[in-house]
């Protein structure tokens, strides 16, 4: 074996002393969103293993826990809850859940609007209308 120089020994000592100190300084951040109960409930809903009423209870309990911890439920949490409300005929609560999803996650607005339109009896959100061709372009094409 090669003998260690005093410089290397000192560097090793400093490294061994600083590593735990630096790791203790790093703060553990909690996840951005509160996920408890959501992923299992979505799986159970999609695999048709869960009763909608039981799913509602799980998600409502998860939302209450998230609120008690000042956390935001995960994207889709309120949408899933709204879907389950709609399945059991609680249309007003479904609408409120879809609106809450839109307010928390604006990127979900097109999908939530489509679900809201479907709930009101329309098949889909109104499609944008194309401008009618002008009469001058029609007469020019005929000439």
Short mmCIF file of C-alpha atoms in Angstrom, two decimals:
data_model
loop_
_atom_site.label_atom_id
_atom_site.label_comp_id
_atom_site.label_asym_id
_atom_site.label_seq_id
_atom_site.Cartn_x
_atom_site.Cartn_y
_atom_site.Cartn_z
CA UNK A 1 0.00 0.00 0.00
CA UNK A 2 1.05 3.53 -0.63
CA UNK A 3 1.29 5.79 2.38
CA UNK A 4 -1.25 8.65 2.36
CA UNK A 5 0.14 12.13 2.26
CA UNK A 6 -0.96 14.56 4.99
CA UNK A 7 -2.88 16.52 2.34
CA UNK A 8 -4.94 13.47 1.32
CA UNK A 9 -5.59 12.52 4.91
CA UNK A 10 -6.82 16.03 5.69
CA UNK A 11 -9.04 16.07 2.59
CA UNK A 12 -10.56 12.72 3.54
CA UNK A 13 -11.24 13.95 7.07
CA UNK A 14 -12.88 17.16 5.85
CA UNK A 15 -15.01 15.20 3.37
CA UNK A 16 -16.14 12.77 6.04
CA UNK A 17 -17.07 15.60 8.37
CA UNK A 18 -18.80 17.81 5.78
CA UNK A 19 -20.89 15.16 4.03
CA UNK A 20 -23.30 14.53 6.93
CA UNK A 21 -23.44 18.21 7.76
CA UNK A 22 -24.36 19.18 4.20
CA UNK A 23 -26.95 16.44 3.86
CA UNK A 24 -28.56 17.58 7.11
CA UNK A 25 -28.94 21.07 5.65
CA UNK A 26 -30.95 19.90 2.67
CA UNK A 27 -34.64 20.19 3.33
CA UNK A 28 -37.04 17.48 2.32
CA UNK A 29 -39.82 19.03 0.31
CA UNK A 30 -43.19 17.34 0.36
CA UNK A 31 -44.72 16.43 -3.01
CA UNK A 32 -46.36 19.30 -4.86
CA UNK A 33 -49.82 17.71 -4.75
CA UNK A 34 -51.72 15.48 -2.35
CA UNK A 35 -52.26 12.08 -3.97
CA UNK A 36 -53.56 9.91 -1.12
CA UNK A 37 -56.40 7.66 -2.26
CA UNK A 38 -56.57 9.12 -5.77
CA UNK A 39 -54.49 6.65 -7.77
CA UNK A 40 -56.04 3.57 -6.19
CA UNK A 41 -59.52 5.01 -6.69
CA UNK A 42 -58.91 5.75 -10.37
CA UNK A 43 -57.60 2.21 -10.86
CA UNK A 44 -60.63 0.73 -9.10
CA UNK A 45 -63.01 2.89 -11.13
CA UNK A 46 -61.40 1.97 -14.44
CA UNK A 47 -61.26 -1.73 -13.58
CA UNK A 48 -64.88 -1.52 -12.33
CA UNK A 49 -63.92 -2.88 -8.92
CA UNK A 50 -65.30 0.02 -6.90
CA UNK A 51 -68.78 1.13 -6.02
CA UNK A 52 -69.14 4.84 -6.95
CA UNK A 53 -70.44 5.68 -3.46
CA UNK A 54 -67.37 4.07 -1.88
CA UNK A 55 -65.14 5.96 -4.30
CA UNK A 56 -66.82 9.23 -3.37
CA UNK A 57 -66.16 8.54 0.30
CA UNK A 58 -62.47 7.80 -0.39
CA UNK A 59 -61.97 10.96 -2.45
CA UNK A 60 -63.93 13.22 -0.09
CA UNK A 61 -61.82 11.92 2.80
CA UNK A 62 -58.65 12.56 0.78
CA UNK A 63 -59.73 16.13 0.02
CA UNK A 64 -60.44 16.75 3.71
CA UNK A 65 -56.99 15.42 4.60
CA UNK A 66 -55.34 17.57 1.93
CA UNK A 67 -57.12 20.66 3.23
CA UNK A 68 -56.12 19.88 6.82
CA UNK A 69 -52.48 19.77 5.67
CA UNK A 70 -52.82 22.91 3.49
CA UNK A 71 -52.09 20.86 0.39
CA UNK A 72 -53.66 20.88 -3.06
CA UNK A 73 -55.27 17.64 -4.29
CA UNK A 74 -53.57 16.19 -7.36
CA UNK A 75 -54.65 17.16 -10.88
CA UNK A 76 -57.72 15.13 -11.75
CA UNK A 77 -58.78 14.59 -8.13
CA UNK A 78 -61.84 16.84 -8.38
CA UNK A 79 -62.55 15.63 -11.93
CA UNK A 80 -62.67 12.02 -10.73
CA UNK A 81 -64.89 13.04 -7.82
CA UNK A 82 -67.20 14.88 -10.23
CA UNK A 83 -67.36 11.82 -12.47
CA UNK A 84 -68.37 9.65 -9.53
CA UNK A 85 -70.96 12.21 -8.40
CA UNK A 86 -72.45 12.16 -11.91
CA UNK A 87 -72.62 8.35 -11.83
CA UNK A 88 -74.79 8.40 -8.72
CA UNK A 89 -77.01 11.26 -9.93
CA UNK A 90 -75.57 14.10 -7.84
CA UNK A 91 -75.37 16.54 -10.76
CA UNK A 92 -74.96 19.74 -8.71
CA UNK A 93 -72.03 18.30 -6.79
CA UNK A 94 -70.52 16.96 -10.03
CA UNK A 95 -70.75 20.42 -11.58
CA UNK A 96 -69.12 21.98 -8.50
CA UNK A 97 -66.29 19.42 -8.60
CA UNK A 98 -65.65 20.08 -12.32
CA UNK A 99 -65.61 23.83 -11.67
CA UNK A 100 -63.17 23.33 -8.78
CA UNK A 101 -60.90 21.28 -11.07
CA UNK A 102 -60.98 24.11 -13.61
CA UNK A 103 -60.10 26.72 -10.98
CA UNK A 104 -57.16 24.72 -9.61
CA UNK A 105 -55.85 23.56 -12.99
CA UNK A 106 -56.81 25.96 -15.81
CA UNK A 107 -55.27 23.64 -18.40
CA UNK A 108 -58.14 21.22 -17.70
CA UNK A 109 -60.75 23.79 -18.77
CA UNK A 110 -61.48 22.38 -22.27
CA UNK A 111 -62.06 18.89 -20.91
CA UNK A 112 -64.08 20.06 -17.91
CA UNK A 113 -66.20 22.26 -20.20
CA UNK A 114 -66.87 19.25 -22.42
CA UNK A 115 -67.98 17.22 -19.40
CA UNK A 116 -70.19 20.07 -18.22
CA UNK A 117 -71.80 20.35 -21.66
CA UNK A 118 -72.36 16.59 -21.71
CA UNK A 119 -74.03 16.77 -18.30
CA UNK A 120 -76.45 19.43 -19.52
CA UNK A 121 -77.64 17.14 -22.32
CA UNK A 122 -75.54 18.38 -25.19
CA UNK A 123 -73.35 15.82 -26.95
CA UNK A 124 -70.29 18.02 -27.07
CA UNK A 125 -69.06 21.52 -26.63
CA UNK A 126 -70.14 23.81 -29.45
CA UNK A 127 -67.77 23.57 -32.38
CA UNK A 128 -66.24 26.77 -33.72
CA UNK A 129 -67.93 27.90 -36.91
CA UNK A 130 -65.92 28.48 -40.06
CA UNK A 131 -66.42 31.80 -41.82
CA UNK A 132 -68.71 31.62 -44.84
CA UNK A 133 -66.97 32.14 -48.18
CA UNK A 134 -67.45 35.63 -49.52
CA UNK A 135 -69.58 36.13 -52.60
CA UNK A 136 -66.77 37.92 -54.47
CA UNK A 137 -64.52 34.85 -54.31
CA UNK A 138 -67.38 32.67 -55.61
CA UNK A 139 -68.05 34.92 -58.60
CA UNK A 140 -64.34 35.19 -59.39
CA UNK A 141 -64.01 31.42 -59.40
CA UNK A 142 -66.96 31.08 -61.82
CA UNK A 143 -65.56 33.58 -64.34
#
